[in-house]
Amino acid sequence: DEFLTEQREGRPMGNYAHQERILPATRTQPAWAEVESVWDEAERPLKLLIETTGDLLKILGELTDALPEASDELRGAFSGIYRRLNEIAINLNGLVFEPNPDIIYWVESNPNGRQMSLNAAPLHIGPLMQKHLWHQKEAVIMTSATLTAAGEFEYLRGRLNAEDAYELALGSPFDYEAATLLYVANDIPEPSDRQGHQRAVEQGILNLAKATGGRMLVLFTSYDQLKRTSQAISPLLAKQDIRLYEQGEGASANALLENFRSDGRAVLLGTRAFWEGVDVPGEALSVLVIVKLPFDVPSDPIIAARSETFEDPFNQYALPEAILRFRQGFGRLIRTQSDRGIVAILDRRMLTKRYGRLFIDSLPTCTVKVGALADLPRSAAKWLNL
């Protein structure tokens, strides 16, 4: 915590977590010497704890015949503790003293409750897939509606070290052209105009919800923007007898979905967890709003580290990742052959940036309409026969 404070030059944290990636240059800073000293002291008792746990595990193994059947659970628990302690020791030593070049290390301090976490993640997941899956099985079949980016399997092949895999892309059983209206607002401020975009998003969601009676899932890329939107539109929706459910208010994702599904006149605001795995068939979910194209935050330690492994980080990494997540989000709407709905995109970069066409081309053939944000409610009501 003292080291992070020094990195901020004593400035308070503000509303966002402070993430500090631990690089070779980080370990040469004078303040890091104190971190090394403290870990040197902590490592000794941790090693002793690991040795003692290992000895206990060995004794439990030797006493197998003398112990009751319930001892299997005890041995399993001790084995898990032993592995976890070893993992902690290896990762902490890597973070402080002896970094593994294939691991990303970072420290994160949360302003809420002053919680801190020390983190380690693989730089490349492909070798792990080879070791634990590809080389262990006679055959592996991977299925998903979102394995391709811009119609190609190459990005996923490269990330998973699955260059030798056979591939097959099958058509959808759904008639998306008849079932889905893709509406792209062409006059909304771009996300770089933070205040202008936010005001337009609030007004757009509010007017659209009034026109459709709710039945809407709104996908955000930022929890901060989700909260600001919720605070602005919640009382206005309540006047229309439309309930607002939002991620992060204490209820689990499953509980939120169940409330939304059974309500009939509701708007659900979600971030990353709701871009995939959400299954609400029927009229309960008739409108899907994507607030921004789902690009990762470049300063995120994992994103920054993996970006450095590409010659063209945006086109080779950031863009394919965003397209895959975009397709996952789009897939929340049409879940059965009888479903019908509208996907509204509140990010004009789909039209103004060269890469925007790749997002549209990655989707099944829909009915596409480009128009003003003010015309969106009327178009949605007409498409849904309201």
mmCIF file of C-alpha atoms in Angstrom:
data_model
loop_
_atom_site.group_PDB
_atom_site.id
_atom_site.type_symbol
_atom_site.label_atom_id
_atom_site.label_comp_id
_atom_site.label_asym_id
_atom_site.label_seq_id
_atom_site.Cartn_x
_atom_site.Cartn_y
_atom_site.Cartn_z
ATOM 1 C CA ASP A 1 0.000 0.000 0.000
ATOM 2 C CA GLU A 2 2.873 2.361 0.783
ATOM 3 C CA PHE A 3 4.493 1.508 -2.547
ATOM 4 C CA LEU A 4 1.272 2.270 -4.469
ATOM 5 C CA THR A 5 0.866 5.542 -2.579
ATOM 6 C CA GLU A 6 4.384 6.510 -3.643
ATOM 7 C CA GLN A 7 3.548 5.591 -7.262
ATOM 8 C CA ARG A 8 0.636 8.026 -7.062
ATOM 9 C CA GLU A 9 3.003 10.607 -5.538
ATOM 10 C CA GLY A 10 0.781 10.754 -2.474
ATOM 11 C CA ARG A 11 -2.400 11.622 -4.368
ATOM 12 C CA PRO A 12 -5.653 10.061 -3.107
ATOM 13 C CA MET A 13 -7.071 7.197 -5.154
ATOM 14 C CA GLY A 14 -10.387 8.708 -6.215
ATOM 15 C CA ASN A 15 -13.336 6.539 -7.265
ATOM 16 C CA TYR A 16 -11.448 3.909 -9.262
ATOM 17 C CA ALA A 17 -9.199 1.049 -8.269
ATOM 18 C CA HIS A 18 -5.477 1.642 -8.627
ATOM 19 C CA GLN A 19 -3.901 -1.071 -10.777
ATOM 20 C CA GLU A 20 -0.115 -1.215 -10.945
ATOM 21 C CA ARG A 21 1.532 -3.674 -13.277
ATOM 22 C CA ILE A 22 4.777 -5.045 -11.829
ATOM 23 C CA LEU A 23 7.469 -4.818 -14.498
ATOM 24 C CA PRO A 24 11.279 -5.261 -14.402
ATOM 25 C CA ALA A 25 11.535 -1.463 -14.168
ATOM 26 C CA THR A 26 9.182 -1.495 -11.173
ATOM 27 C CA ARG A 27 11.555 -3.724 -9.226
ATOM 28 C CA THR A 28 14.448 -1.266 -9.669
ATOM 29 C CA GLN A 29 12.642 1.569 -7.881
ATOM 30 C CA PRO A 30 13.911 2.479 -4.396
ATOM 31 C CA ALA A 31 10.453 1.986 -2.802
ATOM 32 C CA TRP A 32 10.392 -1.624 -4.046
ATOM 33 C CA ALA A 33 13.263 -2.521 -1.710
ATOM 34 C CA GLU A 34 10.857 -2.328 1.246
ATOM 35 C CA VAL A 35 8.444 -4.708 -0.535
ATOM 36 C CA GLU A 36 11.322 -7.164 -1.014
ATOM 37 C CA SER A 37 12.298 -6.880 2.645
ATOM 38 C CA VAL A 38 8.768 -7.561 3.886
ATOM 39 C CA TRP A 39 8.317 -10.557 1.549
ATOM 40 C CA ASP A 40 11.696 -11.931 2.671
ATOM 41 C CA GLU A 41 10.372 -11.962 6.244
ATOM 42 C CA ALA A 42 6.976 -13.401 5.306
ATOM 43 C CA GLU A 43 8.402 -16.157 3.092
ATOM 44 C CA ARG A 44 10.113 -18.019 5.961
ATOM 45 C CA PRO A 45 6.962 -18.817 8.002
ATOM 46 C CA LEU A 46 5.054 -19.537 4.774
ATOM 47 C CA LYS A 47 7.661 -22.122 3.743
ATOM 48 C CA LEU A 48 7.423 -23.697 7.205
ATOM 49 C CA LEU A 49 3.631 -23.836 6.894
ATOM 50 C CA ILE A 50 3.929 -25.524 3.483
ATOM 51 C CA GLU A 51 6.397 -28.103 4.868
ATOM 52 C CA THR A 52 4.134 -28.851 7.855
ATOM 53 C CA THR A 53 1.061 -29.216 5.643
ATOM 54 C CA GLY A 54 3.015 -31.539 3.345
ATOM 55 C CA ASP A 55 4.105 -33.663 6.325
ATOM 56 C CA LEU A 56 0.506 -33.929 7.552
ATOM 57 C CA LEU A 57 -0.638 -34.913 4.077
ATOM 58 C CA LYS A 58 2.021 -37.638 3.946
ATOM 59 C CA ILE A 59 0.982 -39.000 7.363
ATOM 60 C CA LEU A 60 -2.678 -39.062 6.332
ATOM 61 C CA GLY A 61 -1.666 -41.078 3.262
ATOM 62 C CA GLU A 62 0.252 -43.601 5.376
ATOM 63 C CA LEU A 63 -2.714 -44.044 7.738
ATOM 64 C CA THR A 64 -5.219 -44.768 4.981
ATOM 65 C CA ASP A 65 -6.190 -48.241 6.209
ATOM 66 C CA ALA A 66 -6.546 -47.158 9.837
ATOM 67 C CA LEU A 67 -8.749 -44.153 9.154
ATOM 68 C CA PRO A 68 -12.520 -44.181 8.497
ATOM 69 C CA GLU A 69 -13.969 -43.454 5.037
ATOM 70 C CA ALA A 70 -14.591 -39.850 6.070
ATOM 71 C CA SER A 71 -10.823 -39.322 5.990
ATOM 72 C CA ASP A 72 -10.977 -39.104 2.171
ATOM 73 C CA GLU A 73 -12.625 -35.714 2.541
ATOM 74 C CA LEU A 74 -9.962 -34.667 5.041
ATOM 75 C CA ARG A 75 -7.133 -35.726 2.738
ATOM 76 C CA GLY A 76 -8.777 -33.866 -0.146
ATOM 77 C CA ALA A 77 -9.037 -30.712 1.947
ATOM 78 C CA PHE A 78 -5.380 -30.910 3.039
ATOM 79 C CA SER A 79 -4.278 -31.586 -0.523
ATOM 80 C CA GLY A 80 -6.132 -28.469 -1.722
ATOM 81 C CA ILE A 81 -4.576 -26.356 1.038
ATOM 82 C CA TYR A 82 -1.106 -27.658 0.193
ATOM 83 C CA ARG A 83 -1.490 -26.845 -3.509
ATOM 84 C CA ARG A 84 -2.910 -23.411 -2.752
ATOM 85 C CA LEU A 85 -0.095 -22.488 -0.362
ATOM 86 C CA ASN A 86 2.494 -23.595 -2.908
ATOM 87 C CA GLU A 87 0.783 -21.527 -5.583
ATOM 88 C CA ILE A 88 0.797 -18.470 -3.310
ATOM 89 C CA ALA A 89 4.506 -18.900 -2.548
ATOM 90 C CA ILE A 90 5.469 -19.326 -6.213
ATOM 91 C CA ASN A 91 3.386 -16.378 -7.419
ATOM 92 C CA LEU A 92 4.480 -14.041 -4.625
ATOM 93 C CA ASN A 93 8.123 -14.889 -5.163
ATOM 94 C CA GLY A 94 7.603 -14.299 -8.880
ATOM 95 C CA LEU A 95 5.893 -10.977 -8.284
ATOM 96 C CA VAL A 96 8.589 -9.707 -5.914
ATOM 97 C CA PHE A 97 11.889 -11.395 -6.822
ATOM 98 C CA GLU A 98 11.942 -13.888 -9.693
ATOM 99 C CA PRO A 99 9.314 -13.094 -12.347
ATOM 100 C CA ASN A 100 8.256 -15.766 -14.818
ATOM 101 C CA PRO A 101 8.348 -14.106 -18.275
ATOM 102 C CA ASP A 102 5.160 -15.978 -19.216
ATOM 103 C CA ILE A 103 3.205 -14.518 -16.278
ATOM 104 C CA ILE A 104 1.599 -11.061 -15.902
ATOM 105 C CA TYR A 105 1.895 -9.623 -12.380
ATOM 106 C CA TRP A 106 -0.045 -6.695 -10.977
ATOM 107 C CA VAL A 107 -1.271 -5.195 -7.714
ATOM 108 C CA GLU A 108 -4.732 -3.708 -7.317
ATOM 109 C CA SER A 109 -5.982 -1.485 -4.519
ATOM 110 C CA ASN A 110 -9.701 -0.842 -4.200
ATOM 111 C CA PRO A 111 -10.894 2.519 -2.800
ATOM 112 C CA ASN A 112 -14.001 0.869 -1.338
ATOM 113 C CA GLY A 113 -12.943 -0.695 1.943
ATOM 114 C CA ARG A 114 -9.235 -0.330 1.101
ATOM 115 C CA GLN A 115 -9.021 -3.907 -0.155
ATOM 116 C CA MET A 116 -5.862 -4.984 -1.931
ATOM 117 C CA SER A 117 -5.130 -7.957 -4.176
ATOM 118 C CA LEU A 118 -1.932 -9.385 -5.651
ATOM 119 C CA ASN A 119 -2.546 -10.924 -9.069
ATOM 120 C CA ALA A 120 -0.867 -13.250 -11.543
ATOM 121 C CA ALA A 121 -2.239 -14.386 -14.913
ATOM 122 C CA PRO A 122 -0.775 -16.249 -17.921
ATOM 123 C CA LEU A 123 0.513 -14.117 -20.772
ATOM 124 C CA HIS A 124 -0.400 -16.827 -23.303
ATOM 125 C CA ILE A 125 -3.173 -19.348 -22.625
ATOM 126 C CA GLY A 126 -2.321 -21.473 -25.685
ATOM 127 C CA PRO A 127 0.525 -23.483 -24.078
ATOM 128 C CA LEU A 128 -1.750 -24.269 -21.110
ATOM 129 C CA MET A 129 -4.446 -25.514 -23.484
ATOM 130 C CA GLN A 130 -1.860 -27.758 -25.167
ATOM 131 C CA LYS A 131 -0.522 -29.141 -21.913
ATOM 132 C CA HIS A 132 -3.789 -29.766 -20.092
ATOM 133 C CA LEU A 133 -6.235 -30.421 -22.947
ATOM 134 C CA TRP A 134 -4.950 -30.931 -26.507
ATOM 135 C CA HIS A 135 -2.155 -33.345 -25.505
ATOM 136 C CA GLN A 136 -4.286 -35.154 -22.911
ATOM 137 C CA LYS A 137 -7.292 -36.098 -25.052
ATOM 138 C CA GLU A 138 -7.786 -38.201 -28.161
ATOM 139 C CA ALA A 139 -10.278 -35.658 -29.476
ATOM 140 C CA VAL A 140 -11.723 -32.334 -28.363
ATOM 141 C CA ILE A 141 -14.839 -30.774 -29.897
ATOM 142 C CA MET A 142 -15.386 -27.060 -29.299
ATOM 143 C CA THR A 143 -18.777 -25.586 -30.168
ATOM 144 C CA SER A 144 -20.044 -22.039 -29.852
ATOM 145 C CA ALA A 145 -21.977 -19.442 -31.795
ATOM 146 C CA THR A 146 -18.993 -17.099 -31.397
ATOM 147 C CA LEU A 147 -15.791 -18.871 -32.441
ATOM 148 C CA THR A 148 -15.114 -16.652 -35.459
ATOM 149 C CA ALA A 149 -14.038 -13.027 -35.735
ATOM 150 C CA ALA A 150 -14.915 -11.307 -39.029
ATOM 151 C CA GLY A 151 -15.924 -14.732 -40.361
ATOM 152 C CA GLU A 152 -12.543 -16.384 -39.687
ATOM 153 C CA PHE A 153 -11.327 -18.908 -37.106
ATOM 154 C CA GLU A 154 -7.706 -17.699 -37.290
ATOM 155 C CA TYR A 155 -7.778 -15.436 -34.224
ATOM 156 C CA LEU A 156 -9.072 -18.150 -31.891
ATOM 157 C CA ARG A 157 -6.733 -20.746 -33.404
ATOM 158 C CA GLY A 158 -3.768 -18.546 -32.564
ATOM 159 C CA ARG A 159 -4.868 -17.730 -29.039
ATOM 160 C CA LEU A 160 -5.538 -21.394 -28.172
ATOM 161 C CA ASN A 161 -2.560 -22.954 -30.012
ATOM 162 C CA ALA A 162 -5.102 -24.950 -32.029
ATOM 163 C CA GLU A 163 -3.563 -24.468 -35.487
ATOM 164 C CA ASP A 164 -4.090 -28.123 -36.468
ATOM 165 C CA ALA A 165 -7.788 -28.229 -35.581
ATOM 166 C CA TYR A 166 -10.437 -28.913 -38.210
ATOM 167 C CA GLU A 167 -13.134 -26.273 -38.496
ATOM 168 C CA LEU A 168 -16.760 -26.131 -39.595
ATOM 169 C CA ALA A 169 -19.050 -23.105 -39.612
ATOM 170 C CA LEU A 170 -22.743 -23.977 -39.748
ATOM 171 C CA GLY A 171 -25.671 -21.746 -40.595
ATOM 172 C CA SER A 172 -28.151 -20.653 -37.947
ATOM 173 C CA PRO A 173 -31.611 -22.252 -37.600
ATOM 174 C CA PHE A 174 -33.000 -18.739 -36.986
ATOM 175 C CA ASP A 175 -34.289 -16.402 -39.702
ATOM 176 C CA TYR A 176 -32.499 -13.306 -38.398
ATOM 177 C CA GLU A 177 -33.550 -11.130 -41.326
ATOM 178 C CA ALA A 178 -37.212 -11.597 -40.416
ATOM 179 C CA ALA A 179 -36.666 -11.729 -36.638
ATOM 180 C CA THR A 180 -34.103 -8.990 -35.919
ATOM 181 C CA LEU A 181 -33.980 -5.287 -36.660
ATOM 182 C CA LEU A 182 -30.447 -3.935 -36.194
ATOM 183 C CA TYR A 183 -30.800 -0.181 -35.628
ATOM 184 C CA VAL A 184 -27.638 1.935 -35.631
ATOM 185 C CA ALA A 185 -28.064 5.515 -34.379
ATOM 186 C CA ASN A 186 -26.162 7.827 -36.732
ATOM 187 C CA ASP A 187 -26.472 11.154 -34.897
ATOM 188 C CA ILE A 188 -25.409 10.192 -31.380
ATOM 189 C CA PRO A 189 -22.157 11.764 -30.059
ATOM 190 C CA GLU A 190 -19.220 9.349 -30.120
ATOM 191 C CA PRO A 191 -18.072 7.909 -26.755
ATOM 192 C CA SER A 192 -15.047 10.241 -26.803
ATOM 193 C CA ASP A 193 -17.576 13.020 -26.063
ATOM 194 C CA ARG A 194 -18.215 11.574 -22.635
ATOM 195 C CA GLN A 195 -20.919 13.984 -21.455
ATOM 196 C CA GLY A 196 -22.678 14.271 -24.805
ATOM 197 C CA HIS A 197 -22.740 10.507 -25.312
ATOM 198 C CA GLN A 198 -23.988 9.936 -21.768
ATOM 199 C CA ARG A 199 -26.890 12.382 -22.141
ATOM 200 C CA ALA A 200 -27.873 10.795 -25.455
ATOM 201 C CA VAL A 201 -27.690 7.273 -23.983
ATOM 202 C CA GLU A 202 -29.940 8.235 -21.076
ATOM 203 C CA GLN A 203 -32.516 9.896 -23.324
ATOM 204 C CA GLY A 204 -32.354 7.129 -25.903
ATOM 205 C CA ILE A 205 -32.894 4.318 -23.391
ATOM 206 C CA LEU A 206 -35.674 6.228 -21.649
ATOM 207 C CA ASN A 207 -37.647 6.961 -24.840
ATOM 208 C CA LEU A 208 -37.097 3.445 -26.181
ATOM 209 C CA ALA A 209 -38.300 1.853 -22.932
ATOM 210 C CA LYS A 210 -41.440 4.005 -22.952
ATOM 211 C CA ALA A 211 -42.211 2.943 -26.531
ATOM 212 C CA THR A 212 -41.718 -0.794 -25.880
ATOM 213 C CA GLY A 213 -42.976 -1.030 -22.289
ATOM 214 C CA GLY A 214 -39.557 -2.176 -21.079
ATOM 215 C CA ARG A 215 -38.684 -5.764 -22.039
ATOM 216 C CA MET A 216 -35.175 -4.424 -22.548
ATOM 217 C CA LEU A 217 -31.633 -5.560 -21.719
ATOM 218 C CA VAL A 218 -28.992 -2.810 -21.858
ATOM 219 C CA LEU A 219 -25.353 -3.916 -22.109
ATOM 220 C CA PHE A 220 -22.634 -1.568 -20.847
ATOM 221 C CA THR A 221 -18.854 -1.823 -20.973
ATOM 222 C CA SER A 222 -18.416 0.323 -17.834
ATOM 223 C CA TYR A 223 -20.048 -0.118 -14.442
ATOM 224 C CA ASP A 224 -19.559 3.607 -13.796
ATOM 225 C CA GLN A 225 -21.646 4.475 -16.865
ATOM 226 C CA LEU A 226 -24.248 1.906 -15.849
ATOM 227 C CA LYS A 227 -24.618 3.572 -12.422
ATOM 228 C CA ARG A 228 -24.892 7.075 -13.881
ATOM 229 C CA THR A 229 -27.515 5.899 -16.358
ATOM 230 C CA SER A 230 -29.497 4.103 -13.662
ATOM 231 C CA GLN A 231 -29.588 7.153 -11.411
ATOM 232 C CA ALA A 232 -30.775 9.360 -14.276
ATOM 233 C CA ILE A 233 -33.555 7.185 -15.707
ATOM 234 C CA SER A 234 -34.830 5.082 -12.797
ATOM 235 C CA PRO A 235 -37.318 7.646 -11.345
ATOM 236 C CA LEU A 236 -38.554 8.565 -14.837
ATOM 237 C CA LEU A 237 -39.163 4.920 -15.744
ATOM 238 C CA ALA A 238 -41.006 4.382 -12.460
ATOM 239 C CA LYS A 239 -43.526 7.023 -13.523
ATOM 240 C CA GLN A 240 -44.251 4.838 -16.570
ATOM 241 C CA ASP A 241 -44.687 1.757 -14.343
ATOM 242 C CA ILE A 242 -41.447 0.262 -15.700
ATOM 243 C CA ARG A 243 -39.117 -1.379 -13.183
ATOM 244 C CA LEU A 244 -35.358 -0.956 -13.455
ATOM 245 C CA TYR A 245 -33.023 -3.772 -12.422
ATOM 246 C CA GLU A 246 -29.289 -3.224 -12.363
ATOM 247 C CA GLN A 247 -26.225 -5.355 -11.884
ATOM 248 C CA GLY A 248 -24.306 -4.680 -8.690
ATOM 249 C CA GLU A 249 -27.256 -3.913 -6.396
ATOM 250 C CA GLY A 250 -26.691 -6.985 -4.223
ATOM 251 C CA ALA A 251 -28.795 -9.513 -6.106
ATOM 252 C CA SER A 252 -27.056 -12.283 -8.049
ATOM 253 C CA ALA A 253 -27.122 -12.353 -11.843
ATOM 254 C CA ASN A 254 -29.551 -15.293 -11.745
ATOM 255 C CA ALA A 255 -31.890 -13.479 -9.350
ATOM 256 C CA LEU A 256 -31.848 -10.347 -11.511
ATOM 257 C CA LEU A 257 -32.638 -12.378 -14.614
ATOM 258 C CA GLU A 258 -35.481 -14.204 -12.908
ATOM 259 C CA ASN A 259 -37.026 -10.931 -11.702
ATOM 260 C CA PHE A 260 -36.617 -9.398 -15.148
ATOM 261 C CA ARG A 261 -38.059 -12.480 -16.884
ATOM 262 C CA SER A 262 -41.182 -12.590 -14.702
ATOM 263 C CA ASP A 263 -41.832 -8.833 -14.537
ATOM 264 C CA GLY A 264 -43.121 -8.066 -18.045
ATOM 265 C CA ARG A 265 -42.401 -4.321 -17.837
ATOM 266 C CA ALA A 266 -38.745 -4.072 -16.919
ATOM 267 C CA VAL A 267 -35.356 -2.777 -18.027
ATOM 268 C CA LEU A 268 -32.216 -4.663 -16.975
ATOM 269 C CA LEU A 269 -28.839 -2.903 -16.978
ATOM 270 C CA GLY A 270 -25.794 -5.179 -17.074
ATOM 271 C CA THR A 271 -22.067 -5.132 -17.674
ATOM 272 C CA ARG A 272 -19.604 -7.866 -18.586
ATOM 273 C CA ALA A 273 -21.377 -10.794 -16.888
ATOM 274 C CA PHE A 274 -24.503 -10.181 -18.989
ATOM 275 C CA TRP A 275 -22.796 -10.125 -22.391
ATOM 276 C CA GLU A 276 -22.882 -13.928 -22.404
ATOM 277 C CA GLY A 277 -24.860 -16.744 -20.797
ATOM 278 C CA VAL A 278 -28.142 -14.800 -20.605
ATOM 279 C CA ASP A 279 -31.101 -16.840 -21.873
ATOM 280 C CA VAL A 280 -34.472 -15.060 -21.806
ATOM 281 C CA PRO A 281 -36.627 -16.477 -24.631
ATOM 282 C CA GLY A 282 -39.939 -14.953 -25.630
ATOM 283 C CA GLU A 283 -41.358 -11.447 -25.345
ATOM 284 C CA ALA A 284 -39.805 -10.781 -21.912
ATOM 285 C CA LEU A 285 -36.656 -9.740 -23.815
ATOM 286 C CA SER A 286 -37.591 -7.983 -27.050
ATOM 287 C CA VAL A 287 -35.102 -5.100 -27.061
ATOM 288 C CA LEU A 288 -31.328 -5.311 -26.714
ATOM 289 C CA VAL A 289 -29.298 -2.101 -26.409
ATOM 290 C CA ILE A 290 -25.512 -2.105 -26.847
ATOM 291 C CA VAL A 291 -24.255 1.179 -25.419
ATOM 292 C CA LYS A 292 -20.663 0.949 -26.698
ATOM 293 C CA LEU A 293 -18.619 -1.387 -28.842
ATOM 294 C CA PRO A 294 -17.019 -3.682 -26.241
ATOM 295 C CA PHE A 295 -13.343 -2.784 -26.543
ATOM 296 C CA ASP A 296 -11.188 -3.673 -23.542
ATOM 297 C CA VAL A 297 -9.569 -0.908 -21.493
ATOM 298 C CA PRO A 298 -6.002 -0.616 -22.907
ATOM 299 C CA SER A 299 -4.499 0.144 -19.482
ATOM 300 C CA ASP A 300 -5.810 -3.086 -17.927
ATOM 301 C CA PRO A 301 -2.677 -5.053 -16.917
ATOM 302 C CA ILE A 302 -3.629 -8.218 -18.816
ATOM 303 C CA ILE A 303 -4.702 -6.298 -21.939
ATOM 304 C CA ALA A 304 -1.568 -4.128 -21.865
ATOM 305 C CA ALA A 305 0.765 -7.125 -21.450
ATOM 306 C CA ARG A 306 -0.867 -9.227 -24.165
ATOM 307 C CA SER A 307 -1.030 -6.249 -26.533
ATOM 308 C CA GLU A 308 2.755 -6.009 -26.349
ATOM 309 C CA THR A 309 3.042 -9.463 -27.963
ATOM 310 C CA PHE A 310 1.495 -8.229 -31.255
ATOM 311 C CA GLU A 311 3.015 -6.101 -34.021
ATOM 312 C CA ASP A 312 -0.367 -4.408 -34.564
ATOM 313 C CA PRO A 313 -2.123 -4.666 -31.160
ATOM 314 C CA PHE A 314 -5.357 -2.985 -32.229
ATOM 315 C CA ASN A 315 -6.086 -4.976 -35.374
ATOM 316 C CA GLN A 316 -4.557 -8.257 -34.233
ATOM 317 C CA TYR A 317 -5.857 -8.319 -30.642
ATOM 318 C CA ALA A 318 -8.195 -5.548 -29.469
ATOM 319 C CA LEU A 319 -10.459 -5.629 -32.530
ATOM 320 C CA PRO A 320 -10.972 -9.440 -32.730
ATOM 321 C CA GLU A 321 -11.641 -9.571 -28.968
ATOM 322 C CA ALA A 322 -14.228 -6.790 -29.262
ATOM 323 C CA ILE A 323 -15.913 -8.489 -32.229
ATOM 324 C CA LEU A 324 -16.181 -11.790 -30.328
ATOM 325 C CA ARG A 325 -17.768 -10.065 -27.320
ATOM 326 C CA PHE A 326 -20.051 -8.028 -29.578
ATOM 327 C CA ARG A 327 -21.339 -11.225 -31.154
ATOM 328 C CA GLN A 328 -21.871 -12.724 -27.703
ATOM 329 C CA GLY A 329 -23.909 -9.687 -26.673
ATOM 330 C CA PHE A 330 -25.961 -9.762 -29.884
ATOM 331 C CA GLY A 331 -26.764 -13.425 -29.218
ATOM 332 C CA ARG A 332 -28.737 -12.563 -26.068
ATOM 333 C CA LEU A 333 -31.786 -11.478 -28.108
ATOM 334 C CA ILE A 334 -32.950 -14.300 -30.389
ATOM 335 C CA ARG A 335 -33.095 -17.536 -28.394
ATOM 336 C CA THR A 336 -35.856 -19.487 -30.185
ATOM 337 C CA GLN A 337 -37.283 -19.651 -33.720
ATOM 338 C CA SER A 338 -40.337 -17.681 -32.629
ATOM 339 C CA ASP A 339 -38.413 -14.808 -30.990
ATOM 340 C CA ARG A 340 -38.540 -11.366 -32.577
ATOM 341 C CA GLY A 341 -36.785 -8.201 -31.474
ATOM 342 C CA ILE A 342 -34.575 -5.197 -32.054
ATOM 343 C CA VAL A 343 -30.883 -4.594 -31.370
ATOM 344 C CA ALA A 344 -30.058 -0.898 -30.940
ATOM 345 C CA ILE A 345 -26.431 0.235 -31.228
ATOM 346 C CA LEU A 346 -25.714 3.545 -29.465
ATOM 347 C CA ASP A 347 -22.153 3.799 -30.748
ATOM 348 C CA ARG A 348 -21.707 5.732 -34.004
ATOM 349 C CA ARG A 349 -18.221 4.290 -34.498
ATOM 350 C CA MET A 350 -20.017 1.418 -36.254
ATOM 351 C CA LEU A 351 -20.523 3.933 -39.078
ATOM 352 C CA THR A 352 -17.643 6.396 -38.756
ATOM 353 C CA LYS A 353 -14.647 4.078 -38.268
ATOM 354 C CA ARG A 354 -13.138 1.814 -40.901
ATOM 355 C CA TYR A 355 -13.388 -1.155 -38.532
ATOM 356 C CA GLY A 356 -17.114 -0.552 -37.919
ATOM 357 C CA ARG A 357 -18.113 -2.621 -40.939
ATOM 358 C CA LEU A 358 -16.345 -5.653 -39.439
ATOM 359 C CA PHE A 359 -18.788 -5.639 -36.506
ATOM 360 C CA ILE A 360 -21.815 -5.596 -38.821
ATOM 361 C CA ASP A 361 -20.288 -8.249 -41.096
ATOM 362 C CA SER A 362 -19.656 -10.515 -38.109
ATOM 363 C CA LEU A 363 -23.418 -10.794 -37.464
ATOM 364 C CA PRO A 364 -25.938 -13.000 -39.245
ATOM 365 C CA THR A 365 -27.937 -11.241 -41.967
ATOM 366 C CA CYS A 366 -30.408 -8.949 -40.169
ATOM 367 C CA THR A 367 -32.717 -6.210 -41.286
ATOM 368 C CA VAL A 368 -30.443 -3.164 -40.833
ATOM 369 C CA LYS A 369 -31.631 0.390 -40.393
ATOM 370 C CA VAL A 370 -29.434 3.465 -39.886
ATOM 371 C CA GLY A 371 -31.260 6.478 -38.507
ATOM 372 C CA ALA A 372 -31.600 9.220 -35.932
ATOM 373 C CA LEU A 373 -31.765 8.379 -32.251
ATOM 374 C CA ALA A 374 -35.088 10.210 -32.037
ATOM 375 C CA ASP A 375 -36.602 7.819 -34.605
ATOM 376 C CA LEU A 376 -35.519 4.694 -32.720
ATOM 377 C CA PRO A 377 -38.620 4.372 -30.459
ATOM 378 C CA ARG A 378 -40.986 4.636 -33.437
ATOM 379 C CA SER A 379 -39.007 2.095 -35.445
ATOM 380 C CA ALA A 380 -38.901 -0.317 -32.494
ATOM 381 C CA ALA A 381 -42.623 -0.068 -31.828
ATOM 382 C CA LYS A 382 -43.376 -0.661 -35.497
ATOM 383 C CA TRP A 383 -41.034 -3.667 -35.702
ATOM 384 C CA LEU A 384 -42.584 -5.192 -32.567
ATOM 385 C CA ASN A 385 -46.146 -4.408 -33.744
ATOM 386 C CA LEU A 386 -46.895 -2.331 -30.637
#
